[in-house]
Amino acid sequence: MFKKTLFLTAALLGIAPAHAGSPGTPGIDIFGGTAAFKIREGSDRGKPEGHDVGTRLIIPIVDGLFIRGEYTHLHVDESIFGGKLAIITQEFRGGAGYFIDLSPQLKIFATADYVSLDLKVKADASVVSKPNPDGFALGLGASADLGRATLYAKGGYLSVKEGETGKGAEFIAGLQFNAFKYFGIFSEYSHKQLKFKSSDSQYDLSSIRAGIRFNFPSGSTPSADERRYDQPATAYVPNNTPVASRFRVGDQIPAPVGAVLLSNPHSRAAVVKSLAPTSPSLTLKGTVTNATGVWWLVSSDADTGWLQETQLK
């Protein structure tokens, strides 16, 4: 029972969270955090604590499709069930996902990952187990672009096996602050639960992490429509031909609070400015229609960017 508890504790630790921020932008996460456990195995109970560090990578491939990889190093050194434990875990995860733009600010995405764990378990400085379980994880999530911040959440199903199979659910939510175009910081909370019916065991893990994200937006693969309109707002010559719209070039309209000006007329473009309640009225400079709808080039103070017509009032 003692060795099994060590293995299952480490296996639960190895399940990694989702990638911070938007899945449509290539980037690297570097993170570290703390973890708190609740272990129930028959009549035994335990609440060990630990920490981990790691990195995650995401690379968009083609419209909506991306690949991802993760490495996590975990170390726990605690007293549990009357013994001194040291659990060292190296987790490797690789998979793919697909996202859909519901609006310029909102994305939904799904992921599928293969998980492989390299574990070393010590009791009183003696190695008692070196298991290598593997399994898979499936997830469904969403991310919302709030201008200078990105809110993301993901729920999923996970399964790991070495002899006995454990199944359960995981949830993660976080907030990334986009300090600069190529740099951001994030904080996230996750909760995971793993159950083993044959042994009447349950393992819950809650963790809090903080990290740094490096974005590489220039590496994003644009669609054919995005390539057609992939010019900065200030360089693009808008189409002034009237469209079936109540708006016209030259109109001045109230700034839609909470909307963001984009650098190009497509949803994966970089954010130019987030409009606040104190933002002045917008001047419509021109319009263009593409596969994602009708876009307007607008100016606000010294900033110029794109908004979808559905955001205008």
CSV table of C-alpha atoms in Angstrom, one decimal:
chain,number,residue,atom,x,y,z
A,1,MET,CA,0.0,0.0,0.0
A,2,PHE,CA,2.8,2.4,0.9
A,3,LYS,CA,4.5,2.1,-2.5
A,4,LYS,CA,1.2,2.3,-4.3
A,5,THR,CA,0.3,5.6,-2.5
A,6,LEU,CA,3.6,7.1,-3.6
A,7,PHE,CA,3.1,6.1,-7.3
A,8,LEU,CA,-0.5,7.3,-7.5
A,9,THR,CA,0.4,10.6,-5.7
A,10,ALA,CA,3.1,11.2,-8.3
A,11,ALA,CA,0.9,10.2,-11.2
A,12,LEU,CA,-1.7,12.8,-10.2
A,13,LEU,CA,1.0,15.4,-9.9
A,14,GLY,CA,2.1,14.7,-13.4
A,15,ILE,CA,-1.1,15.8,-15.1
A,16,ALA,CA,-0.3,19.2,-16.5
A,17,PRO,CA,-2.6,22.3,-17.0
A,18,ALA,CA,-3.6,24.0,-20.2
A,19,HIS,CA,-1.5,26.6,-22.0
A,20,ALA,CA,-1.9,30.1,-20.7
A,21,GLY,CA,-3.5,32.8,-22.9
A,22,SER,CA,-4.8,32.4,-26.4
A,23,PRO,CA,-4.2,29.1,-28.3
A,24,GLY,CA,-4.0,31.1,-31.6
A,25,THR,CA,-0.7,32.8,-30.7
A,26,PRO,CA,2.6,30.8,-30.6
A,27,GLY,CA,4.4,31.2,-27.3
A,28,ILE,CA,6.4,29.6,-24.5
A,29,ASP,CA,5.3,29.5,-20.8
A,30,ILE,CA,7.7,29.2,-17.9
A,31,PHE,CA,6.0,28.5,-14.6
A,32,GLY,CA,6.3,27.5,-11.0
A,33,GLY,CA,3.9,26.9,-8.1
A,34,THR,CA,2.7,25.1,-5.1
A,35,ALA,CA,0.4,22.1,-4.7
A,36,ALA,CA,-1.9,20.8,-1.9
A,37,PHE,CA,-3.2,17.2,-1.9
A,38,LYS,CA,-5.9,15.2,-0.3
A,39,ILE,CA,-5.3,11.5,-0.4
A,40,ARG,CA,-7.8,8.8,0.6
A,41,GLU,CA,-6.8,5.2,0.2
A,42,GLY,CA,-9.1,2.9,2.2
A,43,SER,CA,-9.0,4.2,5.8
A,44,ASP,CA,-5.7,6.1,5.3
A,45,ARG,CA,-5.6,9.8,4.8
A,46,GLY,CA,-2.9,12.2,3.8
A,47,LYS,CA,-2.4,15.9,2.9
A,48,PRO,CA,1.2,16.3,1.4
A,49,GLU,CA,2.4,19.5,-0.1
A,50,GLY,CA,4.9,20.2,-2.9
A,51,HIS,CA,6.1,22.4,-5.7
A,52,ASP,CA,6.9,22.1,-9.4
A,53,VAL,CA,8.5,24.1,-12.2
A,54,GLY,CA,8.1,23.6,-16.0
A,55,THR,CA,7.6,25.0,-19.4
A,56,ARG,CA,5.0,24.7,-22.1
A,57,LEU,CA,5.1,25.4,-25.9
A,58,ILE,CA,2.3,26.1,-28.4
A,59,ILE,CA,2.7,26.4,-32.2
A,60,PRO,CA,-0.3,27.2,-34.5
A,61,ILE,CA,0.0,25.1,-37.7
A,62,VAL,CA,-2.9,26.1,-40.0
A,63,ASP,CA,-6.3,27.8,-39.5
A,64,GLY,CA,-7.4,26.8,-36.0
A,65,LEU,CA,-5.0,23.8,-35.6
A,66,PHE,CA,-2.1,23.9,-33.2
A,67,ILE,CA,0.4,21.5,-31.6
A,68,ARG,CA,1.6,21.8,-28.0
A,69,GLY,CA,4.3,20.3,-25.8
A,70,GLU,CA,5.0,20.4,-22.0
A,71,TYR,CA,7.8,19.5,-19.6
A,72,THR,CA,7.3,19.5,-15.8
A,73,HIS,CA,9.7,18.8,-13.0
A,74,LEU,CA,8.1,18.0,-9.6
A,75,HIS,CA,9.8,17.5,-6.3
A,76,VAL,CA,7.9,16.6,-3.1
A,77,ASP,CA,9.7,16.0,0.2
A,78,GLU,CA,7.2,15.4,3.0
A,79,SER,CA,6.3,13.2,5.9
A,80,ILE,CA,3.2,11.1,5.1
A,81,PHE,CA,1.8,8.0,6.6
A,82,GLY,CA,4.6,7.8,9.1
A,83,GLY,CA,7.5,7.9,6.6
A,84,LYS,CA,9.7,10.5,4.9
A,85,LEU,CA,9.0,10.7,1.2
A,86,ALA,CA,10.8,12.2,-1.7
A,87,ILE,CA,9.0,12.1,-5.0
A,88,ILE,CA,10.7,13.3,-8.2
A,89,THR,CA,8.7,13.4,-11.3
A,90,GLN,CA,9.6,14.4,-14.9
A,91,GLU,CA,6.5,14.7,-17.1
A,92,PHE,CA,6.5,14.9,-20.9
A,93,ARG,CA,3.3,15.7,-22.7
A,94,GLY,CA,2.6,16.2,-26.4
A,95,GLY,CA,-0.6,16.8,-28.3
A,96,ALA,CA,-2.7,18.9,-30.6
A,97,GLY,CA,-5.7,21.1,-30.4
A,98,TYR,CA,-8.2,23.1,-32.5
A,99,PHE,CA,-9.7,26.4,-31.8
A,100,ILE,CA,-12.6,28.4,-33.2
A,101,ASP,CA,-13.1,32.2,-33.1
A,102,LEU,CA,-16.6,33.0,-31.8
A,103,SER,CA,-15.8,36.7,-32.0
A,104,PRO,CA,-12.6,38.8,-32.2
A,105,GLN,CA,-12.3,38.5,-28.4
A,106,LEU,CA,-13.6,35.0,-27.7
A,107,LYS,CA,-12.2,31.6,-28.6
A,108,ILE,CA,-13.2,28.0,-27.8
A,109,PHE,CA,-10.7,25.2,-28.1
A,110,ALA,CA,-10.3,21.4,-27.7
A,111,THR,CA,-7.1,19.5,-26.9
A,112,ALA,CA,-5.9,15.9,-26.9
A,113,ASP,CA,-2.6,15.0,-25.2
A,114,TYR,CA,-0.4,11.9,-24.7
A,115,VAL,CA,1.2,11.9,-21.2
A,116,SER,CA,4.4,10.0,-20.2
A,117,LEU,CA,5.8,10.1,-16.7
A,118,ASP,CA,9.3,9.3,-15.4
A,119,LEU,CA,9.1,8.8,-11.6
A,120,LYS,CA,11.5,8.2,-8.8
A,121,VAL,CA,10.1,7.5,-5.4
A,122,LYS,CA,12.3,7.5,-2.3
A,123,ALA,CA,11.5,6.5,1.3
A,124,ASP,CA,14.0,7.5,3.9
A,125,ALA,CA,16.6,8.2,1.1
A,126,SER,CA,16.2,4.7,-0.4
A,127,VAL,CA,14.6,4.3,-3.9
A,128,VAL,CA,11.6,2.1,-3.5
A,129,SER,CA,9.9,2.6,-6.8
A,130,LYS,CA,10.7,3.8,-10.4
A,131,PRO,CA,7.4,3.5,-12.2
A,132,ASN,CA,6.8,4.9,-15.7
A,133,PRO,CA,3.0,5.2,-16.2
A,134,ASP,CA,1.4,6.8,-19.2
A,135,GLY,CA,-2.0,7.9,-20.4
A,136,PHE,CA,-4.0,10.6,-22.1
A,137,ALA,CA,-5.9,13.7,-21.4
A,138,LEU,CA,-8.8,15.4,-23.3
A,139,GLY,CA,-9.9,19.0,-22.7
A,140,LEU,CA,-12.4,21.6,-23.8
A,141,GLY,CA,-11.9,25.3,-22.9
A,142,ALA,CA,-12.3,29.0,-23.8
A,143,SER,CA,-10.2,32.1,-23.8
A,144,ALA,CA,-11.4,35.7,-23.7
A,145,ASP,CA,-9.3,38.7,-24.8
A,146,LEU,CA,-9.9,41.6,-22.5
A,147,GLY,CA,-7.4,43.9,-24.1
A,148,ARG,CA,-4.4,44.0,-21.7
A,149,ALA,CA,-5.5,40.7,-20.1
A,150,THR,CA,-6.6,37.3,-21.3
A,151,LEU,CA,-9.0,35.1,-19.2
A,152,TYR,CA,-8.9,31.4,-19.9
A,153,ALA,CA,-10.5,28.2,-18.5
A,154,LYS,CA,-10.5,24.6,-19.4
A,155,GLY,CA,-12.2,21.4,-18.2
A,156,GLY,CA,-11.2,17.9,-19.1
A,157,TYR,CA,-11.0,14.1,-18.7
A,158,LEU,CA,-7.8,12.3,-17.8
A,159,SER,CA,-6.6,8.7,-17.6
A,160,VAL,CA,-3.3,7.2,-16.4
A,161,LYS,CA,-2.3,3.5,-16.1
A,162,GLU,CA,0.4,1.2,-14.8
A,163,GLY,CA,-1.3,-1.9,-13.7
A,164,GLU,CA,-4.4,-0.2,-12.3
A,165,THR,CA,-6.2,2.5,-14.3
A,166,GLY,CA,-7.1,5.8,-12.7
A,167,LYS,CA,-9.8,8.1,-14.2
A,168,GLY,CA,-11.0,11.5,-13.3
A,169,ALA,CA,-11.6,15.2,-14.2
A,170,GLU,CA,-9.5,18.3,-14.2
A,171,PHE,CA,-10.3,22.0,-14.3
A,172,ILE,CA,-8.1,25.0,-14.7
A,173,ALA,CA,-8.7,28.8,-14.8
A,174,GLY,CA,-6.2,31.6,-15.1
A,175,LEU,CA,-5.6,35.2,-16.0
A,176,GLN,CA,-2.7,36.4,-18.2
A,177,PHE,CA,-1.7,40.1,-18.2
A,178,ASN,CA,-0.3,41.2,-21.5
A,179,ALA,CA,2.4,43.6,-20.3
A,180,PHE,CA,3.9,44.0,-23.8
A,181,LYS,CA,3.3,42.5,-27.2
A,182,TYR,CA,5.8,39.8,-26.8
A,183,PHE,CA,5.7,39.3,-23.0
A,184,GLY,CA,3.1,38.6,-20.4
A,185,ILE,CA,2.7,37.2,-16.9
A,186,PHE,CA,0.0,34.8,-15.6
A,187,SER,CA,-1.5,33.2,-12.6
A,188,GLU,CA,-3.7,30.1,-12.6
A,189,TYR,CA,-5.6,27.8,-10.3
A,190,SER,CA,-6.3,24.1,-11.1
A,191,HIS,CA,-8.1,21.2,-9.5
A,192,LYS,CA,-7.8,17.6,-10.4
A,193,GLN,CA,-9.4,14.4,-9.1
A,194,LEU,CA,-8.3,10.8,-9.8
A,195,LYS,CA,-10.3,7.7,-8.7
A,196,PHE,CA,-9.3,4.1,-8.6
A,197,LYS,CA,-12.5,2.0,-8.1
A,198,SER,CA,-10.8,-1.4,-7.6
A,199,SER,CA,-8.8,-0.1,-4.6
A,200,ASP,CA,-11.4,2.4,-3.2
A,201,SER,CA,-8.9,5.3,-3.6
A,202,GLN,CA,-9.3,8.9,-4.5
A,203,TYR,CA,-6.7,11.7,-5.0
A,204,ASP,CA,-7.4,15.4,-5.2
A,205,LEU,CA,-4.9,18.0,-6.2
A,206,SER,CA,-5.3,21.8,-6.0
A,207,SER,CA,-2.5,24.0,-7.2
A,208,ILE,CA,-1.7,27.6,-7.7
A,209,ARG,CA,0.9,28.7,-10.3
A,210,ALA,CA,2.5,31.8,-11.5
A,211,GLY,CA,4.6,32.2,-14.7
A,212,ILE,CA,5.9,34.2,-17.6
A,213,ARG,CA,4.7,33.9,-21.1
A,214,PHE,CA,6.7,34.9,-24.2
A,215,ASN,CA,4.5,35.5,-27.3
A,216,PHE,CA,5.7,35.2,-30.9
A,217,PRO,CA,2.7,36.6,-32.8
A,218,SER,CA,4.6,36.9,-36.1
A,219,GLY,CA,4.8,33.1,-36.3
A,220,SER,CA,1.1,32.7,-36.5
A,221,THR,CA,-0.1,31.0,-39.8
A,222,PRO,CA,-2.8,33.3,-41.3
A,223,SER,CA,-5.6,32.1,-43.4
A,224,ALA,CA,-6.0,33.1,-47.1
A,225,ASP,CA,-8.4,35.8,-46.0
A,226,GLU,CA,-6.1,37.0,-43.3
A,227,ARG,CA,-3.2,37.2,-45.7
A,228,ARG,CA,-5.3,39.4,-48.0
A,229,TYR,CA,-5.9,41.9,-45.3
A,230,ASP,CA,-2.7,41.5,-43.3
A,231,GLN,CA,-1.5,45.1,-43.5
A,232,PRO,CA,-1.3,47.5,-40.5
A,233,ALA,CA,-4.3,49.6,-40.1
A,234,THR,CA,-2.4,52.8,-41.0
A,235,ALA,CA,-1.0,51.3,-44.2
A,236,TYR,CA,-4.3,49.8,-45.5
A,237,VAL,CA,-6.3,51.8,-48.0
A,238,PRO,CA,-9.9,51.0,-47.0
A,239,ASN,CA,-12.7,50.4,-49.4
A,240,ASN,CA,-15.0,53.4,-49.2
A,241,THR,CA,-17.8,51.8,-51.3
A,242,PRO,CA,-21.0,52.0,-49.3
A,243,VAL,CA,-22.2,48.7,-47.8
A,244,ALA,CA,-25.6,47.6,-46.6
A,245,SER,CA,-25.1,49.4,-43.3
A,246,ARG,CA,-26.4,52.3,-41.3
A,247,PHE,CA,-22.8,53.6,-40.9
A,248,ARG,CA,-20.9,55.7,-43.4
A,249,VAL,CA,-17.3,56.8,-43.8
A,250,GLY,CA,-16.8,60.0,-41.8
A,251,ASP,CA,-19.4,59.2,-39.1
A,252,GLN,CA,-18.6,59.8,-35.5
A,253,ILE,CA,-20.0,57.3,-33.1
A,254,PRO,CA,-19.6,56.5,-29.3
A,255,ALA,CA,-16.8,54.2,-28.4
A,256,PRO,CA,-18.1,50.7,-27.5
A,257,VAL,CA,-16.8,50.2,-24.0
A,258,GLY,CA,-14.8,47.1,-23.6
A,259,ALA,CA,-14.1,46.6,-27.3
A,260,VAL,CA,-10.5,46.5,-28.6
A,261,LEU,CA,-9.0,48.0,-31.7
A,262,LEU,CA,-7.1,45.4,-33.8
A,263,SER,CA,-4.1,46.0,-36.0
A,264,ASN,CA,-5.7,44.1,-38.9
A,265,PRO,CA,-9.3,43.2,-40.0
A,266,HIS,CA,-9.3,39.7,-38.6
A,267,SER,CA,-9.8,38.2,-35.2
A,268,ARG,CA,-6.2,37.0,-34.6
A,269,ALA,CA,-4.7,40.4,-35.2
A,270,ALA,CA,-2.7,42.2,-32.4
A,271,VAL,CA,-4.5,44.4,-30.0
A,272,VAL,CA,-3.9,48.1,-30.6
A,273,LYS,CA,-5.9,49.6,-27.8
A,274,SER,CA,-8.7,48.6,-25.4
A,275,LEU,CA,-11.5,51.2,-25.3
A,276,ALA,CA,-12.4,52.5,-21.8
A,277,PRO,CA,-15.5,54.3,-20.6
A,278,THR,CA,-13.6,57.6,-21.0
A,279,SER,CA,-12.5,56.9,-24.6
A,280,PRO,CA,-13.6,59.7,-27.0
A,281,SER,CA,-15.9,59.1,-29.9
A,282,LEU,CA,-14.7,57.1,-32.9
A,283,THR,CA,-14.3,58.4,-36.4
A,284,LEU,CA,-15.1,55.9,-39.2
A,285,LYS,CA,-12.2,56.0,-41.7
A,286,GLY,CA,-13.3,53.2,-44.1
A,287,THR,CA,-14.7,49.7,-44.4
A,288,VAL,CA,-13.9,46.3,-45.8
A,289,THR,CA,-15.8,43.0,-46.0
A,290,ASN,CA,-14.1,39.7,-45.7
A,291,ALA,CA,-14.9,36.1,-44.7
A,292,THR,CA,-15.4,37.1,-41.0
A,293,GLY,CA,-17.8,39.9,-41.7
A,294,VAL,CA,-17.8,43.7,-42.1
A,295,TRP,CA,-14.9,45.6,-40.5
A,296,TRP,CA,-14.5,49.3,-40.0
A,297,LEU,CA,-11.2,51.2,-39.8
A,298,VAL,CA,-11.7,53.7,-36.9
A,299,SER,CA,-9.6,56.3,-35.2
A,300,SER,CA,-9.6,57.2,-31.5
A,301,ASP,CA,-7.3,60.0,-30.3
A,302,ALA,CA,-3.9,59.1,-31.8
A,303,ASP,CA,-4.8,55.4,-32.3
A,304,THR,CA,-6.2,53.7,-35.4
A,305,GLY,CA,-7.5,50.2,-35.6
A,306,TRP,CA,-10.2,47.8,-36.8
A,307,LEU,CA,-13.6,46.9,-35.2
A,308,GLN,CA,-16.2,44.5,-36.5
A,309,GLU,CA,-19.5,46.3,-37.4
A,310,THR,CA,-21.4,44.2,-34.9
A,311,GLN,CA,-19.4,46.0,-32.1
A,312,LEU,CA,-20.5,49.5,-33.3
A,313,LYS,CA,-23.5,51.3,-31.8
